[in-house]
Amino acid sequence: MRSNDPFARLPEAASFTVVSSTVADGAAWSIEQYSGLSGVPGGKDLSPQLSWSGAPAGTRSYAVTVYDPDAPTGSGFWHWAVADIPATVTELPEGAGDDTGSGLPEGAFQLPNDARAARFIGAAPPAGHGPHRYFVVVHALDVDTIGVPADATPAALGFTMAGHILGRAVLTATAETPA
């Protein structure tokens, strides 16, 4: 694994808990979370189930991101970004990140990922590139709406959120494609 920490230069934030019935923290994605859209045999681009608890007082909304800092791009790869999840919501079902966002709560929306699709796109590390880490993060925010347009990039979402993050819950999944 690489040692780069995607949170090293971000403001510190309180920690809270995120768990998933799809993947355990530190474990490998199942084939369903690999990318069929990118040609991985058996991949289904199925977003993980997520549940979170213990967010800091004052949380008014959440955002969820999935990021691979190990992608060979120089800037990593954003697989999923969801903004404006109401503070009353503490769970997303598996598959919520489909083309229509069918499992997202009212008011929440998906931003285009680095493949420019407003949906979850699964893992597709290059063959022989070694293991990749996928940071699944729930961000607790101090605003009801983050105010980014629906066509903003996940990086723009992150920049806009930086001054509004009260807490961060992190689950890390892995994936590798053998040579």
PDB file of C-alpha atoms in Angstrom:
ATOM      1  CA  MET A   1       0.000   0.000   0.000  1.00  0.00           C
ATOM      2  CA  ARG A   2       1.059   3.529  -0.546  1.00  0.00           C
ATOM      3  CA  SER A   3       1.496   5.831   2.416  1.00  0.00           C
ATOM      4  CA  ASN A   4      -0.309   8.889   1.030  1.00  0.00           C
ATOM      5  CA  ASP A   5      -3.039  10.077   3.395  1.00  0.00           C
ATOM      6  CA  PRO A   6      -5.843  11.993   1.666  1.00  0.00           C
ATOM      7  CA  PHE A   7      -6.719  13.767   4.941  1.00  0.00           C
ATOM      8  CA  ALA A   8      -3.203  14.839   5.965  1.00  0.00           C
ATOM      9  CA  ARG A   9      -3.567  18.424   4.743  1.00  0.00           C
ATOM     10  CA  LEU A  10      -7.246  18.899   5.585  1.00  0.00           C
ATOM     11  CA  PRO A  11      -8.532  20.547   8.757  1.00  0.00           C
ATOM     12  CA  GLU A  12      -8.933  18.136  11.674  1.00  0.00           C
ATOM     13  CA  ALA A  13     -12.487  16.982  12.318  1.00  0.00           C
ATOM     14  CA  ALA A  14     -14.237  15.000  15.013  1.00  0.00           C
ATOM     15  CA  SER A  15     -14.458  11.294  14.347  1.00  0.00           C
ATOM     16  CA  PHE A  16     -17.689   9.315  14.237  1.00  0.00           C
ATOM     17  CA  THR A  17     -18.617   5.820  13.046  1.00  0.00           C
ATOM     18  CA  VAL A  18     -19.525   4.408   9.637  1.00  0.00           C
ATOM     19  CA  VAL A  19     -20.123   0.702   9.033  1.00  0.00           C
ATOM     20  CA  SER A  20     -21.277  -1.322   6.056  1.00  0.00           C
ATOM     21  CA  SER A  21     -22.983  -4.653   5.549  1.00  0.00           C
ATOM     22  CA  THR A  22     -21.275  -4.687   2.131  1.00  0.00           C
ATOM     23  CA  VAL A  23     -17.632  -4.452   3.218  1.00  0.00           C
ATOM     24  CA  ALA A  24     -15.753  -4.440   6.525  1.00  0.00           C
ATOM     25  CA  ASP A  25     -13.211  -1.730   7.239  1.00  0.00           C
ATOM     26  CA  GLY A  26      -9.872  -2.802   5.751  1.00  0.00           C
ATOM     27  CA  ALA A  27     -11.387  -5.638   3.698  1.00  0.00           C
ATOM     28  CA  ALA A  28     -11.555  -6.084  -0.062  1.00  0.00           C
ATOM     29  CA  TRP A  29     -14.585  -5.034  -2.093  1.00  0.00           C
ATOM     30  CA  SER A  30     -16.695  -7.899  -3.398  1.00  0.00           C
ATOM     31  CA  ILE A  31     -16.982  -8.258  -7.180  1.00  0.00           C
ATOM     32  CA  GLU A  32     -20.281  -6.299  -7.080  1.00  0.00           C
ATOM     33  CA  GLN A  33     -18.326  -3.159  -6.091  1.00  0.00           C
ATOM     34  CA  TYR A  34     -15.951  -3.537  -9.058  1.00  0.00           C
ATOM     35  CA  SER A  35     -16.709  -1.671 -12.251  1.00  0.00           C
ATOM     36  CA  GLY A  36     -18.578  -3.467 -14.998  1.00  0.00           C
ATOM     37  CA  LEU A  37     -18.731  -0.096 -16.769  1.00  0.00           C
ATOM     38  CA  SER A  38     -14.911  -0.217 -16.927  1.00  0.00           C
ATOM     39  CA  GLY A  39     -14.922  -3.791 -18.194  1.00  0.00           C
ATOM     40  CA  VAL A  40     -14.155  -5.757 -15.009  1.00  0.00           C
ATOM     41  CA  PRO A  41     -15.772  -9.191 -15.531  1.00  0.00           C
ATOM     42  CA  GLY A  42     -18.578  -9.614 -12.996  1.00  0.00           C
ATOM     43  CA  GLY A  43     -18.358  -5.987 -11.834  1.00  0.00           C
ATOM     44  CA  LYS A  44     -21.729  -4.374 -11.116  1.00  0.00           C
ATOM     45  CA  ASP A  45     -20.835  -0.812 -10.001  1.00  0.00           C
ATOM     46  CA  LEU A  46     -23.007  -1.370  -6.935  1.00  0.00           C
ATOM     47  CA  SER A  47     -22.542   1.291  -4.268  1.00  0.00           C
ATOM     48  CA  PRO A  48     -22.023  -0.063  -0.750  1.00  0.00           C
ATOM     49  CA  GLN A  49     -24.588  -0.079   2.036  1.00  0.00           C
ATOM     50  CA  LEU A  50     -23.585   2.493   4.651  1.00  0.00           C
ATOM     51  CA  SER A  51     -24.820   3.245   8.185  1.00  0.00           C
ATOM     52  CA  TRP A  52     -23.383   5.924  10.446  1.00  0.00           C
ATOM     53  CA  SER A  53     -23.790   7.089  14.021  1.00  0.00           C
ATOM     54  CA  GLY A  54     -22.293   9.460  16.558  1.00  0.00           C
ATOM     55  CA  ALA A  55     -22.073  12.546  14.344  1.00  0.00           C
ATOM     56  CA  PRO A  56     -21.161  15.738  16.189  1.00  0.00           C
ATOM     57  CA  ALA A  57     -23.817  18.040  17.644  1.00  0.00           C
ATOM     58  CA  GLY A  58     -24.799  20.715  15.158  1.00  0.00           C
ATOM     59  CA  THR A  59     -24.723  18.398  12.133  1.00  0.00           C
ATOM     60  CA  ARG A  60     -27.239  19.758   9.606  1.00  0.00           C
ATOM     61  CA  SER A  61     -26.416  17.562   6.586  1.00  0.00           C
ATOM     62  CA  TYR A  62     -24.029  14.925   5.298  1.00  0.00           C
ATOM     63  CA  ALA A  63     -22.011  14.252   2.180  1.00  0.00           C
ATOM     64  CA  VAL A  64     -20.605  10.871   1.171  1.00  0.00           C
ATOM     65  CA  THR A  65     -17.502  10.381  -0.960  1.00  0.00           C
ATOM     66  CA  VAL A  66     -15.552   7.377  -2.240  1.00  0.00           C
ATOM     67  CA  TYR A  67     -11.983   8.130  -3.290  1.00  0.00           C
ATOM     68  CA  ASP A  68      -9.008   6.055  -4.495  1.00  0.00           C
ATOM     69  CA  PRO A  69      -5.763   7.956  -3.783  1.00  0.00           C
ATOM     70  CA  ASP A  70      -3.714   5.115  -5.315  1.00  0.00           C
ATOM     71  CA  ALA A  71      -5.019   5.499  -8.884  1.00  0.00           C
ATOM     72  CA  PRO A  72      -2.165   6.197 -11.298  1.00  0.00           C
ATOM     73  CA  THR A  73      -3.340   9.702 -12.165  1.00  0.00           C
ATOM     74  CA  GLY A  74      -1.388  12.065  -9.940  1.00  0.00           C
ATOM     75  CA  SER A  75      -4.703  13.144  -8.407  1.00  0.00           C
ATOM     76  CA  GLY A  76      -6.336   9.854  -7.453  1.00  0.00           C
ATOM     77  CA  PHE A  77      -9.816   8.900  -8.662  1.00  0.00           C
ATOM     78  CA  TRP A  78     -13.216   9.947  -7.275  1.00  0.00           C
ATOM     79  CA  HIS A  79     -15.682   7.043  -7.535  1.00  0.00           C
ATOM     80  CA  TRP A  80     -18.724   8.632  -5.889  1.00  0.00           C
ATOM     81  CA  ALA A  81     -19.853  11.897  -4.361  1.00  0.00           C
ATOM     82  CA  VAL A  82     -23.263  12.581  -2.812  1.00  0.00           C
ATOM     83  CA  ALA A  83     -24.224  15.976  -1.388  1.00  0.00           C
ATOM     84  CA  ASP A  84     -27.072  17.372   0.708  1.00  0.00           C
ATOM     85  CA  ILE A  85     -28.051  14.241   2.612  1.00  0.00           C
ATOM     86  CA  PRO A  86     -30.429  15.468   5.353  1.00  0.00           C
ATOM     87  CA  ALA A  87     -29.184  15.226   8.946  1.00  0.00           C
ATOM     88  CA  THR A  88     -32.119  12.929   9.780  1.00  0.00           C
ATOM     89  CA  VAL A  89     -30.709  10.252   7.419  1.00  0.00           C
ATOM     90  CA  THR A  90     -28.087   7.881   8.821  1.00  0.00           C
ATOM     91  CA  GLU A  91     -28.104   5.086   6.252  1.00  0.00           C
ATOM     92  CA  LEU A  92     -27.867   4.515   2.506  1.00  0.00           C
ATOM     93  CA  PRO A  93     -28.928   1.163   1.056  1.00  0.00           C
ATOM     94  CA  GLU A  94     -26.659  -0.888  -1.181  1.00  0.00           C
ATOM     95  CA  GLY A  95     -27.171   0.273  -4.756  1.00  0.00           C
ATOM     96  CA  ALA A  96     -28.262   3.813  -3.799  1.00  0.00           C
ATOM     97  CA  GLY A  97     -25.673   5.167  -6.246  1.00  0.00           C
ATOM     98  CA  ASP A  98     -27.259   3.788  -9.411  1.00  0.00           C
ATOM     99  CA  ASP A  99     -27.883   5.909 -12.525  1.00  0.00           C
ATOM    100  CA  THR A 100     -30.981   7.490 -10.997  1.00  0.00           C
ATOM    101  CA  GLY A 101     -29.880   7.698  -7.355  1.00  0.00           C
ATOM    102  CA  SER A 102     -32.968   5.636  -6.547  1.00  0.00           C
ATOM    103  CA  GLY A 103     -31.832   4.890  -3.001  1.00  0.00           C
ATOM    104  CA  LEU A 104     -30.912   8.452  -2.068  1.00  0.00           C
ATOM    105  CA  PRO A 105     -33.104  10.501   0.259  1.00  0.00           C
ATOM    106  CA  GLU A 106     -35.106  13.435  -1.056  1.00  0.00           C
ATOM    107  CA  GLY A 107     -32.903  16.472  -1.610  1.00  0.00           C
ATOM    108  CA  ALA A 108     -29.639  14.536  -1.928  1.00  0.00           C
ATOM    109  CA  PHE A 109     -27.874  14.377  -5.278  1.00  0.00           C
ATOM    110  CA  GLN A 110     -24.895  12.678  -6.920  1.00  0.00           C
ATOM    111  CA  LEU A 111     -22.112  14.679  -8.536  1.00  0.00           C
ATOM    112  CA  PRO A 112     -20.237  13.401 -11.588  1.00  0.00           C
ATOM    113  CA  ASN A 113     -17.330  11.166 -10.592  1.00  0.00           C
ATOM    114  CA  ASP A 114     -13.984  11.160 -12.413  1.00  0.00           C
ATOM    115  CA  ALA A 115     -15.559   9.094 -15.194  1.00  0.00           C
ATOM    116  CA  ARG A 116     -18.017  12.052 -15.497  1.00  0.00           C
ATOM    117  CA  ALA A 117     -21.019   9.911 -14.537  1.00  0.00           C
ATOM    118  CA  ALA A 118     -23.314  11.078 -11.725  1.00  0.00           C
ATOM    119  CA  ARG A 119     -23.380   7.667 -10.056  1.00  0.00           C
ATOM    120  CA  PHE A 120     -21.155   5.220  -8.185  1.00  0.00           C
ATOM    121  CA  ILE A 121     -18.493   3.645 -10.375  1.00  0.00           C
ATOM    122  CA  GLY A 122     -16.773   0.623  -8.934  1.00  0.00           C
ATOM    123  CA  ALA A 123     -13.149  -0.324  -8.512  1.00  0.00           C
ATOM    124  CA  ALA A 124     -10.999  -1.034 -11.550  1.00  0.00           C
ATOM    125  CA  PRO A 125      -7.346  -0.831 -10.499  1.00  0.00           C
ATOM    126  CA  PRO A 126      -4.965  -1.476 -13.399  1.00  0.00           C
ATOM    127  CA  ALA A 127      -3.772  -5.086 -13.603  1.00  0.00           C
ATOM    128  CA  GLY A 128      -0.543  -5.568 -11.691  1.00  0.00           C
ATOM    129  CA  HIS A 129      -0.670  -2.086 -10.121  1.00  0.00           C
ATOM    130  CA  GLY A 130      -0.977  -3.506  -6.637  1.00  0.00           C
ATOM    131  CA  PRO A 131      -3.655  -2.956  -4.026  1.00  0.00           C
ATOM    132  CA  HIS A 132      -5.683   0.250  -4.056  1.00  0.00           C
ATOM    133  CA  ARG A 133      -7.443   1.826  -1.077  1.00  0.00           C
ATOM    134  CA  TYR A 134     -10.971   3.191  -1.357  1.00  0.00           C
ATOM    135  CA  PHE A 135     -11.775   5.777   1.304  1.00  0.00           C
ATOM    136  CA  VAL A 136     -15.521   5.690   1.941  1.00  0.00           C
ATOM    137  CA  VAL A 137     -16.213   8.851   3.934  1.00  0.00           C
ATOM    138  CA  VAL A 138     -19.307  10.333   5.528  1.00  0.00           C
ATOM    139  CA  HIS A 139     -18.777  14.043   6.154  1.00  0.00           C
ATOM    140  CA  ALA A 140     -20.932  15.731   8.841  1.00  0.00           C
ATOM    141  CA  LEU A 141     -21.582  19.338   7.814  1.00  0.00           C
ATOM    142  CA  ASP A 142     -22.801  22.465   9.598  1.00  0.00           C
ATOM    143  CA  VAL A 143     -25.085  23.573   6.722  1.00  0.00           C
ATOM    144  CA  ASP A 144     -28.376  22.211   5.355  1.00  0.00           C
ATOM    145  CA  THR A 145     -27.138  22.439   1.775  1.00  0.00           C
ATOM    146  CA  ILE A 146     -23.543  22.744   0.624  1.00  0.00           C
ATOM    147  CA  GLY A 147     -24.423  24.950  -2.346  1.00  0.00           C
ATOM    148  CA  VAL A 148     -22.507  23.266  -5.154  1.00  0.00           C
ATOM    149  CA  PRO A 149     -24.128  22.776  -8.564  1.00  0.00           C
ATOM    150  CA  ALA A 150     -25.103  19.241  -9.575  1.00  0.00           C
ATOM    151  CA  ASP A 151     -22.405  19.221 -12.254  1.00  0.00           C
ATOM    152  CA  ALA A 152     -19.580  20.201  -9.866  1.00  0.00           C
ATOM    153  CA  THR A 153     -16.619  17.874  -9.481  1.00  0.00           C
ATOM    154  CA  PRO A 154     -16.008  15.913  -6.269  1.00  0.00           C
ATOM    155  CA  ALA A 155     -12.872  18.031  -5.777  1.00  0.00           C
ATOM    156  CA  ALA A 156     -15.006  21.199  -5.912  1.00  0.00           C
ATOM    157  CA  LEU A 157     -17.364  19.612  -3.381  1.00  0.00           C
ATOM    158  CA  GLY A 158     -14.397  18.871  -1.111  1.00  0.00           C
ATOM    159  CA  PHE A 159     -13.099  22.427  -1.411  1.00  0.00           C
ATOM    160  CA  THR A 160     -16.532  23.867  -0.631  1.00  0.00           C
ATOM    161  CA  MET A 161     -17.052  21.495   2.312  1.00  0.00           C
ATOM    162  CA  ALA A 162     -13.653  22.222   3.910  1.00  0.00           C
ATOM    163  CA  GLY A 163     -14.929  25.069   6.094  1.00  0.00           C
ATOM    164  CA  HIS A 164     -18.152  23.254   7.008  1.00  0.00           C
ATOM    165  CA  ILE A 165     -16.931  19.828   8.175  1.00  0.00           C
ATOM    166  CA  LEU A 166     -17.812  19.074  11.797  1.00  0.00           C
ATOM    167  CA  GLY A 167     -16.898  15.401  11.645  1.00  0.00           C
ATOM    168  CA  ARG A 168     -15.610  12.647   9.408  1.00  0.00           C
ATOM    169  CA  ALA A 169     -16.419   8.921   9.493  1.00  0.00           C
ATOM    170  CA  VAL A 170     -14.051   6.784   7.414  1.00  0.00           C
ATOM    171  CA  LEU A 171     -14.212   3.189   6.209  1.00  0.00           C
ATOM    172  CA  THR A 172     -11.440   1.915   3.934  1.00  0.00           C
ATOM    173  CA  ALA A 173     -11.985  -0.861   1.388  1.00  0.00           C
ATOM    174  CA  THR A 174      -9.373  -2.357  -0.917  1.00  0.00           C
ATOM    175  CA  ALA A 175      -9.204  -3.808  -4.418  1.00  0.00           C
ATOM    176  CA  GLU A 176      -6.521  -5.327  -6.608  1.00  0.00           C
ATOM    177  CA  THR A 177      -6.443  -6.737 -10.129  1.00  0.00           C
ATOM    178  CA  PRO A 178      -3.750  -9.411 -10.520  1.00  0.00           C
ATOM    179  CA  ALA A 179      -1.232  -9.018 -13.350  1.00  0.00           C
TER     180      ALA A 179
END
